[in-house]
Short mmCIF file of C-alpha atoms in Angstrom, two decimals:
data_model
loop_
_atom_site.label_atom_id
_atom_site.label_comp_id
_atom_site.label_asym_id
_atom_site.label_seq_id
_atom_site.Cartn_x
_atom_site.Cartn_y
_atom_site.Cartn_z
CA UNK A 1 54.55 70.84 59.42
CA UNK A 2 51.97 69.79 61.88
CA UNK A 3 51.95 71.77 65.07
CA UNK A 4 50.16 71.89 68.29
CA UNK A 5 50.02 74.82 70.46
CA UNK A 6 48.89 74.75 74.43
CA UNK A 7 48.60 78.64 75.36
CA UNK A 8 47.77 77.77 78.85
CA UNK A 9 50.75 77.51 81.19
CA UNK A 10 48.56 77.44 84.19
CA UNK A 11 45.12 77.07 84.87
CA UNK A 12 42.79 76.91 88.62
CA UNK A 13 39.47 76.13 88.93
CA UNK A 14 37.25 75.67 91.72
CA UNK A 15 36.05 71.98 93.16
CA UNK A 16 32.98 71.25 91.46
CA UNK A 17 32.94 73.83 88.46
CA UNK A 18 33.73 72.99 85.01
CA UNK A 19 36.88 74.07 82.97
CA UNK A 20 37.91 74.36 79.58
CA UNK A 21 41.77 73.96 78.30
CA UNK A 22 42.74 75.17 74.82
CA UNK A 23 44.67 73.12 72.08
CA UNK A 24 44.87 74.55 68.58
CA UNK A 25 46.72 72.69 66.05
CA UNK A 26 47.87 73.05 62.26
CA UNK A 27 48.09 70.33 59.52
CA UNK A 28 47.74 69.82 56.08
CA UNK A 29 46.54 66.35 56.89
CA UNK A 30 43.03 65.58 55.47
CA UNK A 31 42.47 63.37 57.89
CA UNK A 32 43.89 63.32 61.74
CA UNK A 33 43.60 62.50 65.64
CA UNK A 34 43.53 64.71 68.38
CA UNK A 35 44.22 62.88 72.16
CA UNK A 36 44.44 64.37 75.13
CA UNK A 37 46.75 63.41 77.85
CA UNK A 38 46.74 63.66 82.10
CA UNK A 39 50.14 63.74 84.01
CA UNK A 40 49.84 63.96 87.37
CA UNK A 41 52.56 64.36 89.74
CA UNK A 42 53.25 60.80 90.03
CA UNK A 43 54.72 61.15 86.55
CA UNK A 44 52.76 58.62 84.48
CA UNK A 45 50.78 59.81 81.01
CA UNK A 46 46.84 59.15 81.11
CA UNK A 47 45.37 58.39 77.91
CA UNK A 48 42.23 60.62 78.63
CA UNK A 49 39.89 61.19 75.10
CA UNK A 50 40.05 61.05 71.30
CA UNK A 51 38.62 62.72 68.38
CA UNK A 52 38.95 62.07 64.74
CA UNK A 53 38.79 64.75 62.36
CA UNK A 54 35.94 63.21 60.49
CA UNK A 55 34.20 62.40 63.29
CA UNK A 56 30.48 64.46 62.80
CA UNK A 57 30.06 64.43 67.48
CA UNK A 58 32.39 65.71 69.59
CA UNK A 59 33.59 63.03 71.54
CA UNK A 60 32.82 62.28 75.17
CA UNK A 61 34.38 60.27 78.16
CA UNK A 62 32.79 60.46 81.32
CA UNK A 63 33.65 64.19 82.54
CA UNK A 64 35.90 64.66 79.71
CA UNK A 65 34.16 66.07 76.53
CA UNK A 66 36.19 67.75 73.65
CA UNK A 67 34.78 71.04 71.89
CA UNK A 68 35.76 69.94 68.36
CA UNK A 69 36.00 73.24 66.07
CA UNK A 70 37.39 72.01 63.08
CA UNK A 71 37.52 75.27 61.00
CA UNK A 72 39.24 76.90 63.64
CA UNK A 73 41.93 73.68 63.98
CA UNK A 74 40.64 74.02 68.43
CA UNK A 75 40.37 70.75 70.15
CA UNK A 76 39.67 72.18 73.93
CA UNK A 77 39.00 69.48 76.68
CA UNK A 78 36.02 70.44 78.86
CA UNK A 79 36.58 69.11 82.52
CA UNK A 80 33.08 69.24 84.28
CA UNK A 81 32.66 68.69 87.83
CA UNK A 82 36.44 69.03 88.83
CA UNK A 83 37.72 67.55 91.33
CA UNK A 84 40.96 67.29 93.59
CA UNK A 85 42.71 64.47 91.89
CA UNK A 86 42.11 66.23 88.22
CA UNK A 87 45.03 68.53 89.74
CA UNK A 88 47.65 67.50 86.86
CA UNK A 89 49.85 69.00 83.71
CA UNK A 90 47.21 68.08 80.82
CA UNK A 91 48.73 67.75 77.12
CA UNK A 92 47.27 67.84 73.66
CA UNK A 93 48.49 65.76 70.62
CA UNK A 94 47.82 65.04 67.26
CA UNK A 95 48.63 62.27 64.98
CA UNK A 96 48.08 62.70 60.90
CA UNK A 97 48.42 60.27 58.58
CA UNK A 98 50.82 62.19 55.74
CA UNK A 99 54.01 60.46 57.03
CA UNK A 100 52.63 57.22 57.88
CA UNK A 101 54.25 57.17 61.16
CA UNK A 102 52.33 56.75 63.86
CA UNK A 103 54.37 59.68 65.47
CA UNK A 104 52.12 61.83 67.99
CA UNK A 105 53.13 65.24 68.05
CA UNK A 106 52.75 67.22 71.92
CA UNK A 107 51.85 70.31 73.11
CA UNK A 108 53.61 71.52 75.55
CA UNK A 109 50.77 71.35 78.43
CA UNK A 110 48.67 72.90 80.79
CA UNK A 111 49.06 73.45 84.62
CA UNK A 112 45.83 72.65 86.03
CA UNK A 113 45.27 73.15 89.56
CA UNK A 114 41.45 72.23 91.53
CA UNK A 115 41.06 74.73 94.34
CA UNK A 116 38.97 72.88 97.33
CA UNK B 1 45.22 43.23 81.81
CA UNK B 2 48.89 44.43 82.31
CA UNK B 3 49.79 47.87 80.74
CA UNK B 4 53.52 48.84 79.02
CA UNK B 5 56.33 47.98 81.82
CA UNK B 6 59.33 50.09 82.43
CA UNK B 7 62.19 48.92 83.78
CA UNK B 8 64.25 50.66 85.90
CA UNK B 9 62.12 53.46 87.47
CA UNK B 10 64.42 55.35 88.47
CA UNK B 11 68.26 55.40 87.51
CA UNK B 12 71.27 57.63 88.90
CA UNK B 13 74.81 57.14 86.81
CA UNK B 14 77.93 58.91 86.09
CA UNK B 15 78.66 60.51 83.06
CA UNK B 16 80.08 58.41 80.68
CA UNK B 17 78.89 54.98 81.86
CA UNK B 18 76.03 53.19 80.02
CA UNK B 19 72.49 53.19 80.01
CA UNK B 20 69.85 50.49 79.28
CA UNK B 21 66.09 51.23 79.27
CA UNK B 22 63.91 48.49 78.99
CA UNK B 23 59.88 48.11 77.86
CA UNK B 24 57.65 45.34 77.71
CA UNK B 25 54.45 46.71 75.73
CA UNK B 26 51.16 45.79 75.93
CA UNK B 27 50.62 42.25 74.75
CA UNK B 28 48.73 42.26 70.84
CA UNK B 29 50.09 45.87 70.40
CA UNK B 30 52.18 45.83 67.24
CA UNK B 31 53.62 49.60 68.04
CA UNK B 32 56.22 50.93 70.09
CA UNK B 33 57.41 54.61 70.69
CA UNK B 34 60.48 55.97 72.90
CA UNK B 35 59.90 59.50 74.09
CA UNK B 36 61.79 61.91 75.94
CA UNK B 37 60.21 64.27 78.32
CA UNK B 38 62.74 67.31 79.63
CA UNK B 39 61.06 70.84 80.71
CA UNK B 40 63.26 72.64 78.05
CA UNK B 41 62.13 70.51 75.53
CA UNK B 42 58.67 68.72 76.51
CA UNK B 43 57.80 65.42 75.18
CA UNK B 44 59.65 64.24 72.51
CA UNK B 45 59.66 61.02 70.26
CA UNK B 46 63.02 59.42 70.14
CA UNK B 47 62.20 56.10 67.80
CA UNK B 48 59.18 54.33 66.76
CA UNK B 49 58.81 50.33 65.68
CA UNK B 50 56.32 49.10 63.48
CA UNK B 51 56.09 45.08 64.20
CA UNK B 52 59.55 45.36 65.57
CA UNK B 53 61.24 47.07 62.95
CA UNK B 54 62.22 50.58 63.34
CA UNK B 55 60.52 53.02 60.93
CA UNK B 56 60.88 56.29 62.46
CA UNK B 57 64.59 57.20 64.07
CA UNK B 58 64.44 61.17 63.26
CA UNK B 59 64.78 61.81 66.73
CA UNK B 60 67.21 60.17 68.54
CA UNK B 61 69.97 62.95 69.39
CA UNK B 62 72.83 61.28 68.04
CA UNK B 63 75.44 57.91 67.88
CA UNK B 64 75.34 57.17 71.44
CA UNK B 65 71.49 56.56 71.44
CA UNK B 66 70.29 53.15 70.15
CA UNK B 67 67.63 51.36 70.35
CA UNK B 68 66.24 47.54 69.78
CA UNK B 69 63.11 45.56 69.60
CA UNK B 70 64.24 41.99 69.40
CA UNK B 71 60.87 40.54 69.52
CA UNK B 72 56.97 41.78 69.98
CA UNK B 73 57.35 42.34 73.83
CA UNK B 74 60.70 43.31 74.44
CA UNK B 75 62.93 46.83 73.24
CA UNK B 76 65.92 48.11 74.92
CA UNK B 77 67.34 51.94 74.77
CA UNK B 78 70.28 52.16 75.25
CA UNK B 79 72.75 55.39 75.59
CA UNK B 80 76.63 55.19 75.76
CA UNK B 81 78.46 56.78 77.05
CA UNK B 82 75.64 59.08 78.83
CA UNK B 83 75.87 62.10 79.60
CA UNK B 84 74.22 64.98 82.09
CA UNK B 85 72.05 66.95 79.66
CA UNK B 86 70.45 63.17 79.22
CA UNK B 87 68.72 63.67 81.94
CA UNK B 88 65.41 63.27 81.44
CA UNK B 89 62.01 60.96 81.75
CA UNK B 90 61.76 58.12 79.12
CA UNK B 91 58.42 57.13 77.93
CA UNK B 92 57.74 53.99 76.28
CA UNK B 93 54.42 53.45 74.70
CA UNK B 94 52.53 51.24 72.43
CA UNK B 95 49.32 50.95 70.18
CA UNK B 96 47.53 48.48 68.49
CA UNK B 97 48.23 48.91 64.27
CA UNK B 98 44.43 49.39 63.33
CA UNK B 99 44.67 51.60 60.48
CA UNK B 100 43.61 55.32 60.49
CA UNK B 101 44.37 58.03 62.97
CA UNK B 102 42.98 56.23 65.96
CA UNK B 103 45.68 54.45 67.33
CA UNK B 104 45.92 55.14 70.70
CA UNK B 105 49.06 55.18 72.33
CA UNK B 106 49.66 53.85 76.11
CA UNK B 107 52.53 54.90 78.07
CA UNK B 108 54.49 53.08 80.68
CA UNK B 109 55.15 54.88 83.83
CA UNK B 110 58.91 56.34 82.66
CA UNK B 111 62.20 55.92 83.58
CA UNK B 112 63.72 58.72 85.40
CA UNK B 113 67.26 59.19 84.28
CA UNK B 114 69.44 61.62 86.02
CA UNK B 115 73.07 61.82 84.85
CA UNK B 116 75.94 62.82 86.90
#
């Protein structure tokens, strides 16, 4: 069964400093997505970042970068530069390709909070 | 370009009347997804369509959830007769079908349901 686990209930950080949120997962899958997710307060989901699990670079979006450990199944999101308005619940996922159905599977988030 | 539309935002009801979600996805995207997001439970996927046909159903709770996805922009979920502990955000989401693991999936901005 494919899981994904978010240890992180909570996290703060200071305007202007980087920060680092966990995600490990577990599949069997050979071959599999990991996303990452922003929900502010407003309520809407934010596609942020994606990396495949055969991709050989981390991937990279702006201030998001993902520290891709594949033996260790840890997909952490690296926020640099914080600031104010990356105060949101972030959530991991990962999609595999053993059941064919598209179906993203959640962790179940991280409280981040950017301290002026 | 537009992203997936929800319609209604918000909805209050008594228990025991019925419920109809609606989406609109993005245009070209040839997959749609129904989540459910509660704090007990976190995100969860309800149904997903594959070119309008439903290929995943697993997780809708039970007979009074359906859903439909008459053509490529449309797909109702329903609920009848509701009920309180239905409470809850609906997602809808789509993705483009481009084979692999990186199909991203875009979320509308949710329905908030709250049954009384």
């Amino acid at each position: 069964a494919q899981k994904i686990t978010q240890t992180q209930p909570g996290m703060f950080v200071q305007e202007k400093e980087a920060v680092t949120l966990d995600c490990t997962y577990d599949t069997s899958d050979p071959s599999y997505g990991l996303f990452w997710y922003k929900q502010p307060s407003s309520g809407e989901m934010i596609f942020l970042i994606y990396q495949g699990s055969y991709d050989q670079q981390n991937a990279t979006e702006g201030r998001y970068s993902l520290n891709f450990q594949k033996a260790r199944k840890s997909a952490n999101l690296v926020i640099s530069a914080s600031q104010l308005g990356d105060s949101a619940m972030y959530f991991c996922a990962m999609r595999g390709t053993s059941s064919n159905t598209g179906k993203l599977i959640f962790g179940q988030g991280t409280t981040l909070q950017v301290k002026p | 370009d537009a992203g997936v539309i929800q319609s209604p935002r918000h909805e209050v009801t008594e228990m025991g009347q019925e419920v109809t979600l609606r989406c609109k996805p993005i245009s070209g995207h040839n997959s749609l997804f129904w989540y459910r997001q509660t704090m007990m439970r976190g995100l969860e996927l309800l149904i997903y369509f594959n070119n309008n046909v439903p290929i995943d159903d697993s997780g809708m709770p039970e007979d009074r959830f359906s859903a439909k996805m008459p053509n490529a922009s449309f797909s109702t979920l329903k609920i009848q007769p509701s009920e309180p502990r239905d409470s809850a955000v609906y997602f809808c989401a789509s993705s483009p079908v481009t084979g692999g693991t990186q199909e991203t999936q875009y979320f509308g901005p949710g329905t908030r349901l709250l049954v009384l």
